Coordinates of C-alpha atoms and ligand atoms in Angstrom, one line a residue:
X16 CA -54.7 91.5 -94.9
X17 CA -54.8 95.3 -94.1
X18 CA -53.1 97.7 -96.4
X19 CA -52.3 100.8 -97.1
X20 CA -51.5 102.7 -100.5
X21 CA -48.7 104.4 -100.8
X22 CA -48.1 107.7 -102.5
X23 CA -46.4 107.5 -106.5
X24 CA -42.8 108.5 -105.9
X25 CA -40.0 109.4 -108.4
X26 CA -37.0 106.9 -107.5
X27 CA -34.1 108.3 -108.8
X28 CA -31.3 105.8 -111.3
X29 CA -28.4 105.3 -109.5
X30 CA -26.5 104.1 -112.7
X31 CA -27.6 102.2 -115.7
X32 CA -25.0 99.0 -116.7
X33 CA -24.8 95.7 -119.2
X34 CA -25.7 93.3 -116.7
X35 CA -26.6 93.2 -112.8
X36 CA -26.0 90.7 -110.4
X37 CA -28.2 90.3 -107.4
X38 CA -26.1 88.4 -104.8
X39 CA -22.9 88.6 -104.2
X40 CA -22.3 84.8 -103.1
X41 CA -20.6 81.8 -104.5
X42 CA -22.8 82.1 -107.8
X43 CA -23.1 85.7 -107.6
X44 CA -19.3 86.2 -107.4
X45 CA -18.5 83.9 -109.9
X46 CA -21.1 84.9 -112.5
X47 CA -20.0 88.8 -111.9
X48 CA -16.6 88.3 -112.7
X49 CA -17.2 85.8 -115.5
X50 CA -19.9 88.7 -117.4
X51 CA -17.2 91.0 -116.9
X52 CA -14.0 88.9 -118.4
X53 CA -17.0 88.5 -120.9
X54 CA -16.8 92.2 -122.0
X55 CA -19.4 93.5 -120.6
X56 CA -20.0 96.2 -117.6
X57 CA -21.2 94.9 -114.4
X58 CA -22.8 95.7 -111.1
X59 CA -22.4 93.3 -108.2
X60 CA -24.9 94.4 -105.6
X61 CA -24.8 92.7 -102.1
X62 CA -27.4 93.2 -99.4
X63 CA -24.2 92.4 -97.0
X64 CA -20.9 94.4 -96.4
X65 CA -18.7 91.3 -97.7
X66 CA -18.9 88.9 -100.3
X67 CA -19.0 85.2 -100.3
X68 CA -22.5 84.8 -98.8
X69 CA -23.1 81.5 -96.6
X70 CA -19.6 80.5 -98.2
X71 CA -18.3 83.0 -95.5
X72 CA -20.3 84.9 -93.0
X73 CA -22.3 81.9 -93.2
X74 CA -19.7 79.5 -91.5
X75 CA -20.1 76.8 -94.5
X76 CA -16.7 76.4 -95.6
X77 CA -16.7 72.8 -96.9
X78 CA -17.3 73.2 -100.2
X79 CA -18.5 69.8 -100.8
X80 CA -17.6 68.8 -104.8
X81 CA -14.2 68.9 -106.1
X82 CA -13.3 72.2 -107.9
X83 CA -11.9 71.9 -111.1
X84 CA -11.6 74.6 -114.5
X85 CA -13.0 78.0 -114.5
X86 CA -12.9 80.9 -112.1
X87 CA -13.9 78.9 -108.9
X88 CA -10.5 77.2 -109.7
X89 CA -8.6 80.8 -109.8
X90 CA -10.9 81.7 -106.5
X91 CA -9.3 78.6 -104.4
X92 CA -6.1 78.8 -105.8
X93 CA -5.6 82.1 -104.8
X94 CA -7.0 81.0 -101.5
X95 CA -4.4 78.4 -101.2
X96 CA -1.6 80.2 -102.1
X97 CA -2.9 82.7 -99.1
X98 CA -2.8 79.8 -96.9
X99 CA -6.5 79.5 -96.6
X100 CA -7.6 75.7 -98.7
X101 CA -5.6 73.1 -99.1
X102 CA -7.1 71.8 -102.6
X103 CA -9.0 69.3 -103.7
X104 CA -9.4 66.4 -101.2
X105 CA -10.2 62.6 -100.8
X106 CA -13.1 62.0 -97.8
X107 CA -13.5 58.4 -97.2
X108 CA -17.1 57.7 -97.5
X109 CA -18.7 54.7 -94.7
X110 CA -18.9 52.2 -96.8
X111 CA -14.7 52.0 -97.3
X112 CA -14.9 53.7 -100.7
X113 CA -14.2 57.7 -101.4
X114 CA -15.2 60.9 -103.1
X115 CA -13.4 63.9 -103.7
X116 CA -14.9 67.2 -102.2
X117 CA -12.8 71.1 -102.2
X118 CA -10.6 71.5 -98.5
X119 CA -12.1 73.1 -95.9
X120 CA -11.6 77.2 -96.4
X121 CA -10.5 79.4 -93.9
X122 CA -14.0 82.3 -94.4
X123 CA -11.7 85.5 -94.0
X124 CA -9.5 84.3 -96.8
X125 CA -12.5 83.6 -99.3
X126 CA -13.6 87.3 -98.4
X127 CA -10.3 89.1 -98.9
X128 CA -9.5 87.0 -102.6
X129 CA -13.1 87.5 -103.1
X130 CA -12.8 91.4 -102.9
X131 CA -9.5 91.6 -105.0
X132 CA -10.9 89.3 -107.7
X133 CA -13.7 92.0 -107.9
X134 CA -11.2 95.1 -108.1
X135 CA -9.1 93.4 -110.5
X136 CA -11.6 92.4 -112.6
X137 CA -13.3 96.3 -112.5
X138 CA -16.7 95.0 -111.6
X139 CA -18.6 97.9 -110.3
X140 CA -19.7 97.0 -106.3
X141 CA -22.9 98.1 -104.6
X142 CA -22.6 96.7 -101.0
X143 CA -25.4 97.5 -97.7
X144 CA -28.1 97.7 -100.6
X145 CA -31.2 94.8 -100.7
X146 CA -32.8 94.9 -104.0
X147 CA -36.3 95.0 -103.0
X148 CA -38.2 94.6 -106.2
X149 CA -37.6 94.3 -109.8
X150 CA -38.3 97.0 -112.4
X151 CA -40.4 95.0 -116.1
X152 CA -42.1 96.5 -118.9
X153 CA -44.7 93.3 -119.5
X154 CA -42.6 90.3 -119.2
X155 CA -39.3 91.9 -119.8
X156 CA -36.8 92.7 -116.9
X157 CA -35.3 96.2 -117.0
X158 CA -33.9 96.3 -113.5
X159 CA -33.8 96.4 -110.2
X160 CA -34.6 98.4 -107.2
X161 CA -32.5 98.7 -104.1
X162 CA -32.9 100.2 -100.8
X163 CA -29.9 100.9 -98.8
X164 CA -28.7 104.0 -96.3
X165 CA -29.2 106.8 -99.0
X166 CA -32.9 105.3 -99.7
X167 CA -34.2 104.3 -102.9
X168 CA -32.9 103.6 -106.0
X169 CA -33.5 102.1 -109.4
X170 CA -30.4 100.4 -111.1
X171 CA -31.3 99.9 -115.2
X172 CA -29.5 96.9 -117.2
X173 CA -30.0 95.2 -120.5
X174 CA -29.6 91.4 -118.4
X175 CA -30.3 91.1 -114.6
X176 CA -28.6 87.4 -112.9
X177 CA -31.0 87.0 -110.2
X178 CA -27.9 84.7 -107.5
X179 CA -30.1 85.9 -104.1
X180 CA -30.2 82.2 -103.2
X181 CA -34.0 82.9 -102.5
X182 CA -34.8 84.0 -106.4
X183 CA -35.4 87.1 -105.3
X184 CA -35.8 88.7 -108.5
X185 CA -37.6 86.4 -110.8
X186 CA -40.1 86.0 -107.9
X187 CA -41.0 89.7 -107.8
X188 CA -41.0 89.9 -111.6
X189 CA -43.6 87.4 -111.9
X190 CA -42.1 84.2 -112.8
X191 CA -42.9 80.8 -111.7
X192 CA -41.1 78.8 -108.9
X193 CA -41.6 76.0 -106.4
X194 CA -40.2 75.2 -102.7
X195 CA -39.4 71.9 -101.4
X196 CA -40.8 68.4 -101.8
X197 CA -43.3 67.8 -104.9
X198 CA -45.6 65.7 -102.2
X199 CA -45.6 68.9 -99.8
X200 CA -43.8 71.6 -100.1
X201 CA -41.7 71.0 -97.3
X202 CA -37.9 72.0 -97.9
X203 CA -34.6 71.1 -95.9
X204 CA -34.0 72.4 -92.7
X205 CA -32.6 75.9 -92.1
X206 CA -29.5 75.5 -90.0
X207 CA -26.7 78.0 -88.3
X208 CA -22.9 76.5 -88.3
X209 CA -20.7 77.8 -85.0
X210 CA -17.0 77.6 -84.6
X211 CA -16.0 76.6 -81.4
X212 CA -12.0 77.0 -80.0
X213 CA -9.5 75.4 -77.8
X214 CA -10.4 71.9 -79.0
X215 CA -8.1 69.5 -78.7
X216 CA -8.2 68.4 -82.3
X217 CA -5.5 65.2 -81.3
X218 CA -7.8 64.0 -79.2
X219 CA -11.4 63.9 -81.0
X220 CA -9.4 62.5 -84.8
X221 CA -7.9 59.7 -82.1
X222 CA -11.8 59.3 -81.4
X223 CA -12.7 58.6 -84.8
X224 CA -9.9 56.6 -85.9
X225 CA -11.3 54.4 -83.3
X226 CA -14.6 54.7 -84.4
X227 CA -15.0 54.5 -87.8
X228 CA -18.2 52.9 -88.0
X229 CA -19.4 56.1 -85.8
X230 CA -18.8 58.3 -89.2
X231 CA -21.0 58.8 -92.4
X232 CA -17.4 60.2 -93.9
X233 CA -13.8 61.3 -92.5
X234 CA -11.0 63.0 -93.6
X235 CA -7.8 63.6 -91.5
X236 CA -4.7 63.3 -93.8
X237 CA -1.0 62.5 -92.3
X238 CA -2.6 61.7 -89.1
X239 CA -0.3 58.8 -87.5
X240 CA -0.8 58.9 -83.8
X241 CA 0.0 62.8 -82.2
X242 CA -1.0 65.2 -85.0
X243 CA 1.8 67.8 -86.0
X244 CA -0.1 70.9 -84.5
X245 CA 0.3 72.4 -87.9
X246 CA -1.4 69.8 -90.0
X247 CA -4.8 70.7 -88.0
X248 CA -5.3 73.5 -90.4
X249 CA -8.1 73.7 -92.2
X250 CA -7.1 69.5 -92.9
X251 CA -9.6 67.8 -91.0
X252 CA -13.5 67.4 -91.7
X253 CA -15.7 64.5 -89.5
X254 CA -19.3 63.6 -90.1
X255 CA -21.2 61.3 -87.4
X256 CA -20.8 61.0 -83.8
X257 CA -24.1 58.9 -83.5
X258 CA -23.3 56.7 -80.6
X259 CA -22.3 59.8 -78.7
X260 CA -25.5 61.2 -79.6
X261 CA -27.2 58.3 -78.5
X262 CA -25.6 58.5 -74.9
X263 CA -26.4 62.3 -74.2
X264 CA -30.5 61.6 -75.2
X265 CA -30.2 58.0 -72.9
X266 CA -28.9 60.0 -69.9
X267 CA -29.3 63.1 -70.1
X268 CA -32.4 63.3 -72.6
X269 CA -30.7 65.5 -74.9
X270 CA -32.6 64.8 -78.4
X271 CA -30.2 66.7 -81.2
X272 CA -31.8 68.3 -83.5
X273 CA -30.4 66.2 -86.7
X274 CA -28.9 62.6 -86.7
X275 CA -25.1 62.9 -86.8
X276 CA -23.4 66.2 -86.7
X277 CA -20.6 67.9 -88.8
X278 CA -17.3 68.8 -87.7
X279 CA -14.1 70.3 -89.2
X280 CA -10.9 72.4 -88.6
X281 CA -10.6 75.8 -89.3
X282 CA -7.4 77.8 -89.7
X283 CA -6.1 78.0 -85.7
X284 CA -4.9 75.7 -83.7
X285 CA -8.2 74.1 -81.9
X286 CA -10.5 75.8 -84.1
X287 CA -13.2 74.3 -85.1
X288 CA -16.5 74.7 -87.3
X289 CA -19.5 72.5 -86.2
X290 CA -23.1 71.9 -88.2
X291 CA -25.5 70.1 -86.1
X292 CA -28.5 72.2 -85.9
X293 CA -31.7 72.4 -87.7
X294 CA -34.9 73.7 -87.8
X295 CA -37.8 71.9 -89.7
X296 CA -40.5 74.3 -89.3
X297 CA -41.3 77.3 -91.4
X298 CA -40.7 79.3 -95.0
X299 CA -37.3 80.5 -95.1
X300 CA -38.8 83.0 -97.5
X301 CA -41.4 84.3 -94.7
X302 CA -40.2 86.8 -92.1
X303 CA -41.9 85.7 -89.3
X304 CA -40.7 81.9 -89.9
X305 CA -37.3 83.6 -90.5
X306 CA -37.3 85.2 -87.5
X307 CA -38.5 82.3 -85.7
X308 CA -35.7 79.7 -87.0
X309 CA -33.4 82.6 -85.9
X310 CA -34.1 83.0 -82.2
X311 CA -34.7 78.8 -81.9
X312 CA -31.2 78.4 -83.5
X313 CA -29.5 80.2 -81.0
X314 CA -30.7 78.8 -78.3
X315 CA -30.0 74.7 -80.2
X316 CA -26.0 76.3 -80.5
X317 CA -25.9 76.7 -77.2
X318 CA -27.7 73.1 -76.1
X319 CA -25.2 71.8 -79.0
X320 CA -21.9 73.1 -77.0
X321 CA -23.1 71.8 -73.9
X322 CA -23.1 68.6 -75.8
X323 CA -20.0 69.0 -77.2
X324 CA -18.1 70.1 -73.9
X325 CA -19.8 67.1 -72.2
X326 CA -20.0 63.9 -74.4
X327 CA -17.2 64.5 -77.2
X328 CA -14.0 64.4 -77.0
X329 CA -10.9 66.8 -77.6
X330 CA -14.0 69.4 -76.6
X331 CA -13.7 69.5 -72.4
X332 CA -11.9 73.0 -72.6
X333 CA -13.6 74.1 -75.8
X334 CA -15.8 77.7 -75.7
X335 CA -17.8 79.1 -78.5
X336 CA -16.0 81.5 -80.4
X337 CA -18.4 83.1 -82.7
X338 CA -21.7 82.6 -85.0
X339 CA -22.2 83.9 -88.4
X340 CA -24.5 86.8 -89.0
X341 CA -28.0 84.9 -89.9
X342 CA -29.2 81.5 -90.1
X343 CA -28.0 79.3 -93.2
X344 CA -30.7 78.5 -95.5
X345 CA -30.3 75.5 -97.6
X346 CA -33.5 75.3 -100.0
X347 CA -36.1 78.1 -100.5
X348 CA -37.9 78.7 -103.9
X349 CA -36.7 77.3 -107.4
X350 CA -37.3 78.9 -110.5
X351 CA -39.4 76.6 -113.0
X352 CA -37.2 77.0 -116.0
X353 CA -36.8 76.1 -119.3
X354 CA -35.7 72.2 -118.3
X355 CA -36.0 71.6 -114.4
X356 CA -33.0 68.6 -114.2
X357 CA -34.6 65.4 -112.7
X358 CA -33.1 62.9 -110.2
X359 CA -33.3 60.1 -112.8
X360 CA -31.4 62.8 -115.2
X361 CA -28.5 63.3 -113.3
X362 CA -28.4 59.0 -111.7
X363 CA -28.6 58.1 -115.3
X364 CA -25.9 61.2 -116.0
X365 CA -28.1 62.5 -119.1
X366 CA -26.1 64.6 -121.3
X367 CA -27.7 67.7 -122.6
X368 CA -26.7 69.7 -126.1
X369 CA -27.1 72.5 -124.1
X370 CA -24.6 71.7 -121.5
X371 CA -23.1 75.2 -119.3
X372 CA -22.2 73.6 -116.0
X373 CA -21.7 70.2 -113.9
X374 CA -22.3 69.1 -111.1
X375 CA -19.9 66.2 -109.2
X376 CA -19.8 64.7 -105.5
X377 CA -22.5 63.9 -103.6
X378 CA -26.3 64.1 -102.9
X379 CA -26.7 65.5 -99.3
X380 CA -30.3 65.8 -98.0
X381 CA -31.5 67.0 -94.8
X382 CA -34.6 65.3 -94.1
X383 CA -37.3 68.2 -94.5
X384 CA -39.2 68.3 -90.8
X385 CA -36.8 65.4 -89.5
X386 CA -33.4 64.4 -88.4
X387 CA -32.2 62.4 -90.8
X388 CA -29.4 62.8 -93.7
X389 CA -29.2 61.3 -96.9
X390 CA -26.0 61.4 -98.3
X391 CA -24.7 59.9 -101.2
X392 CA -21.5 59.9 -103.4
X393 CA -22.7 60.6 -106.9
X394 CA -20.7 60.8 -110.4
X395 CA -20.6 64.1 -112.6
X396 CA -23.3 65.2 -114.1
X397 CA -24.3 68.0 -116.6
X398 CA -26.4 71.1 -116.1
X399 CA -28.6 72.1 -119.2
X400 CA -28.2 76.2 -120.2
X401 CA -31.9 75.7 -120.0
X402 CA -32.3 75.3 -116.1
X403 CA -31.1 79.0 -116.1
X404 CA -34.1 80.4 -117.9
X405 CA -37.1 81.0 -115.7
X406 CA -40.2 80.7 -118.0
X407 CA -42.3 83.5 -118.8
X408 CA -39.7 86.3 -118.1
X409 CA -37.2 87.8 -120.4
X410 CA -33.3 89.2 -119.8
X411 CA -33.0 87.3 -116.6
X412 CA -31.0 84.2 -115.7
X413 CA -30.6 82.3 -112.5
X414 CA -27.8 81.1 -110.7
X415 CA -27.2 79.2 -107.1
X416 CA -29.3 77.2 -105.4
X417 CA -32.1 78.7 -107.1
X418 CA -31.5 77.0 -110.5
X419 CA -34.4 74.9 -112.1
X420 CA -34.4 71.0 -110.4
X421 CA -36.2 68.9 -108.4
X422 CA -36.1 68.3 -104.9
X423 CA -34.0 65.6 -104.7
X424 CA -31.4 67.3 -107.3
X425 CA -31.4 70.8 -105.2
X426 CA -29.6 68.5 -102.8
X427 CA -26.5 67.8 -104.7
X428 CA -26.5 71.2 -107.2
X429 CA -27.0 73.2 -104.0
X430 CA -23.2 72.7 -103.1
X431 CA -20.8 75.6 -103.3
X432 CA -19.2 74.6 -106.4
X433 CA -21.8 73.9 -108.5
X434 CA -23.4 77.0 -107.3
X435 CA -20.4 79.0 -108.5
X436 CA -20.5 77.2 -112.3
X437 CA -23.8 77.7 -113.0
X438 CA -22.7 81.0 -111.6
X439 CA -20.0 81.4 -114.3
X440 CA -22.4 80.2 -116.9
X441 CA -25.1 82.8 -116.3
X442 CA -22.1 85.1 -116.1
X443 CA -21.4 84.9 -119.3
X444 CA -25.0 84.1 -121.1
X445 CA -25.7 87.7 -120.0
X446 CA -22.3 89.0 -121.3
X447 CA -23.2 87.5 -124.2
X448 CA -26.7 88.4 -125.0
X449 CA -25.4 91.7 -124.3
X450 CA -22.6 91.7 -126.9
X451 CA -25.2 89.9 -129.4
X452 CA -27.8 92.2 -128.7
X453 CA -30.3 89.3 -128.0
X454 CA -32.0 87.9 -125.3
X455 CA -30.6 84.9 -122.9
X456 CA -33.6 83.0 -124.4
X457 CA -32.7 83.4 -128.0
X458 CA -28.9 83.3 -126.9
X459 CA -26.5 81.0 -129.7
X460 CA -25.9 78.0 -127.1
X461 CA -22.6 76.6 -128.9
X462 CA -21.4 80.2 -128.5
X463 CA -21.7 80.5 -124.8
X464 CA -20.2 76.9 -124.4
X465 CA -17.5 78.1 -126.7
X466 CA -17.1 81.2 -124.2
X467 CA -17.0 79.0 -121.3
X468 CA -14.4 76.9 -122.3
X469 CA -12.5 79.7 -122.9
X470 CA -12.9 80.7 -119.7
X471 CA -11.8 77.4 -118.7
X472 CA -14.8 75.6 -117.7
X473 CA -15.0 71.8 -118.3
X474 CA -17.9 71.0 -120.4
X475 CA -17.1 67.6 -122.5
X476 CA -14.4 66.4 -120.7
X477 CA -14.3 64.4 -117.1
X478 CA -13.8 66.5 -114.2
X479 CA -12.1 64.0 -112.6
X480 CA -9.5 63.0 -115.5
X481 CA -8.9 67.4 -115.6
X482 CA -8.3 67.3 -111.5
X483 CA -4.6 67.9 -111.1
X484 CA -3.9 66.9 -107.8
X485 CA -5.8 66.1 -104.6
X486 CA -4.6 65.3 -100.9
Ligands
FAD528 C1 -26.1 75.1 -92.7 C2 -25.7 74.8 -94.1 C3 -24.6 73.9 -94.4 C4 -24.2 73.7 -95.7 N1 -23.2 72.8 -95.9 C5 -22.7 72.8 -97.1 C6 -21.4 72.1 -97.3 O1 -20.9 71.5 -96.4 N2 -20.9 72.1 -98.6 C7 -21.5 72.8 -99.6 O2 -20.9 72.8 -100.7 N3 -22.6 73.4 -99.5 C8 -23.2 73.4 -98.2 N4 -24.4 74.1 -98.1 C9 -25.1 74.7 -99.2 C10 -24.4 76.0 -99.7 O3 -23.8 76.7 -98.7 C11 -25.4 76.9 -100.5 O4 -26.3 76.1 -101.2 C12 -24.6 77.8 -101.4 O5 -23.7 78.5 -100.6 C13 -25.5 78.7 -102.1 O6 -24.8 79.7 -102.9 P1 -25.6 80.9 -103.5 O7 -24.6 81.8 -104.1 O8 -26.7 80.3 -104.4 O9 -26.3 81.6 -102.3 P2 -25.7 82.4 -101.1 O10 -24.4 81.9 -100.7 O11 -26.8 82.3 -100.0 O12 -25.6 83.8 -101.6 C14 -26.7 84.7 -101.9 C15 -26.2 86.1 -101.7 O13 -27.2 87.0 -102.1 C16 -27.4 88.0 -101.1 N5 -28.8 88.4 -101.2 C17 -29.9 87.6 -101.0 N6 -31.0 88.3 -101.2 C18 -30.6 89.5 -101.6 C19 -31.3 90.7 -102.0 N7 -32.7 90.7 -102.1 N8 -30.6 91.8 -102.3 C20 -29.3 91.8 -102.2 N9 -28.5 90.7 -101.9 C21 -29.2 89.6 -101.6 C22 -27.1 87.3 -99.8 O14 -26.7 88.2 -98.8 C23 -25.9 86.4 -100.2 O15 -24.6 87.0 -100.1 C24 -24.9 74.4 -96.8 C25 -25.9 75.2 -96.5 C26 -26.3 75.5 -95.2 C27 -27.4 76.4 -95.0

């Protein structure tokens, strides 16, 4: 490749705090607030002007895994009081039995109760600002360095959470990580969600009442014949669509890009999000591919609505209303921790001493370069404190998708919820070590679980026996 060199520069420190977080997602969110509530002082910094990350600019606002203790609980219960979730929710699965996954969300809720949680809390905010690099002395992390609209900047900590989604930060320090499949290296699809409006949301749950066998899972509550046009909110979520599929590629030769598509209310009347693309070429991680996957989505939203509008129905009036800011990525590199959690770990529900987080719901693969979906309801599981330590490098923990598992386990630990409790965990490890004056290695692990619980995360007990109510 051809270089250059570019001249030594002084980079100026912005600020110098206890712990920094890198993201400003689900995990990101969560594990700020929790290292603050923690004691310690916190910068969240955010590459985007709002918070939430795919959770909401990215359109992806089926959180799919119950939520239950801690602060994602506070997070959707403030949501719901705002009128934007409903709670936790029963989905009938295919094969007649059920699992229980978080409401859809309405996105601009999640983003307002996302940015007051942050005020109230007093975690310091750097928003517009990519970290670009991280700042070590030999294997230890020091900080970060950002690059925003006033240039350059170094931002010092005792812990750094890397919650980038992409592992941003342990990457660029140096510390080991894999992407996709063991066999290949081939990771799930990249996708971009769409809302579409003025569907006539009567019409297409009558469809799948009618069609069950059309549906991997369905959820419509309270729905006896005409639906009370309030009771569309954010109450409706359907996964399949097959046979209609089928039809558009036999006469029209339509081939969508995945098996199946995802549909569910949003918050207006006729509003609804859609997940049915997918792009199976490409590093999500390398700019090119990136940019790539960005153009070709836009142009499979547009072949999807012309679906829609055609072959489904409740969609013959329906227009699209809007597209989030960038492409969704679901899997990009994992850290190799401490303990990467196995399939067979979590199938055989392992229990770990070191227990910080768990995981509950389902595991939902996208086929990497094909069309298929595996998706299956799974019981809770526990997420080692371990899977949160990258190997090699010192005062950083991981959070998110980017945690320490397999594959297979990346598709069920990748879901929104159990992104935010490994969130919370890391949140407070680093609060912690801080307060300790020790490392998240050498970290006292019955002390953080102590701290978690008093946080109220659910460690020993079920999740399900602790879920007050669903719908
Ligand atoms: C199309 C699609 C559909 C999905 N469907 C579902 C679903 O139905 N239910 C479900 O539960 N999950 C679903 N998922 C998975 C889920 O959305 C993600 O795994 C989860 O949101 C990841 O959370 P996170 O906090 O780890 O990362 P993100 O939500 O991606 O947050 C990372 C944040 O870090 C910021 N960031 C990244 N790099 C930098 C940097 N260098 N500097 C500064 N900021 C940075 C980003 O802007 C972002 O805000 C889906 C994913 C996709 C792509």
């Amino acid at each position: 490749m051809n270089v250059i060199i570019e001249p030594e520069r002084k980079t100026p420190v912005l600020t110098v705090v206890d712990v920094v977080v890198v993201g400003g997602g689900s995990a990101g969110l969560v594990a700020a607030l929790a290292a603050r509530r923690a004691g310690a002082d916190v910068l969240l910094i955010e590459r985007h002007g709002y918070l939430g990350g795919l959770l909401t600019g990215g359109f992806v606002t089926k959180p799919q895994a119950p939520v239950v203790g801690g602060i994602p609980e506070e997070l959707f219960e403030r949501a719901i009081r705002l009128g934007g979730a409903r709670g936790n929710t029963r989905y009938r699965l295919r094969n007649g039995t059920y699992t229980y996954f978080m409401s859809p969300i309405d996105p601009e809720t999640m983003k307002r109760v996302a940015f007051e949680c942050v005020d109230e809390a007093g975690v310091k905010l750097l928003l517009h600002s990519l970290v670009v690099d991280s700042v070590t002395e030999g294997d230890d992390v020091k900080g970060v360095l950002v690059e925003n609209k006033s240039g350059r900047q170094a931002i010092m900590a005792d812990v750094v959470v890397d919650a980038s989604g992409d592992a941003d930060v342990a990457a660029s320090a140096g510390a080991p990580y894999e992407v996709g499949r063991r066999k290949d290296g081939v990771a799930q699809p990249m996708s971009m969600m769409f809302r579409m409006g003025r569907v006539d949301v009567n019409v297409l749950v009558q469809y799948a009442k009618n069609h069950l066998d059309d549906f991997t899972f369905t959820y419509y509550p309270n729905v006896e014949g005409q639906i009370p046009e309030k009771s569309q909110s954010l109450n409706i979520v359907l996964e399949g669509f097959m046979s209609l599929q089928q039809k558009a590629s036999d006469e029209l030769g339509y081939e969508s890009p995945r098996v199946g598509l995802n549909i569910k209310a949003g918050i207006g009347i006729g509003d609804v999000f859609v997940n049915a693309t997918r792009i199976t070429e490409g590093v999500a991680t390398n700019i090119q591919d990136l940019t790539d996957a960005e153009v070709q989505v836009r142009t499979q939203v547009q072949e999807c609505v012309t679906f829609l509008r055609t072959y489904v129905p409740g969609f013959k009036d329906s227009y699209l209303l809007d597209t989030p800011t960038e492409i969704g990525v679901r899997e990009s590199r994992r850290i190799i921790g401490e303990y990467t959690l196995t399939l067979k770990d979590i199938l055989h529900r392992r229990k770990f001493d070191d227990v910080v987080a768990k995981g509950y719901g389902v595991i939902d693969i996208h086929e990497p370069g094909g069309r298929r979906l595996r998706f299956d309801a799974i019981e809770e599981y526990q997420i080692p404190y371990r899977c949160l330590l990258p190997k090699k490098i010192n005062r950083l923990l991981v959070a998110g998708r980017c945690v320490s598992c397999d594959h297979e386990v990346l598709g069920t630990i990748r879901t929104i919820p159990t992104c935010m409790y490994t969130g919370q965990a890391a949140g407070v490890a680093a609060a912690l070590s801080v307060k300790y004056n020790t490392t998240p290695r050498n970290l006292n692990v019955k002390a953080l679980q102590k701290s978690l619980i008093k946080q109220k995360v659910v460690l020993f007990e079920s999740v399900l026996k602790r879920m007050k109510t669903h719908t």
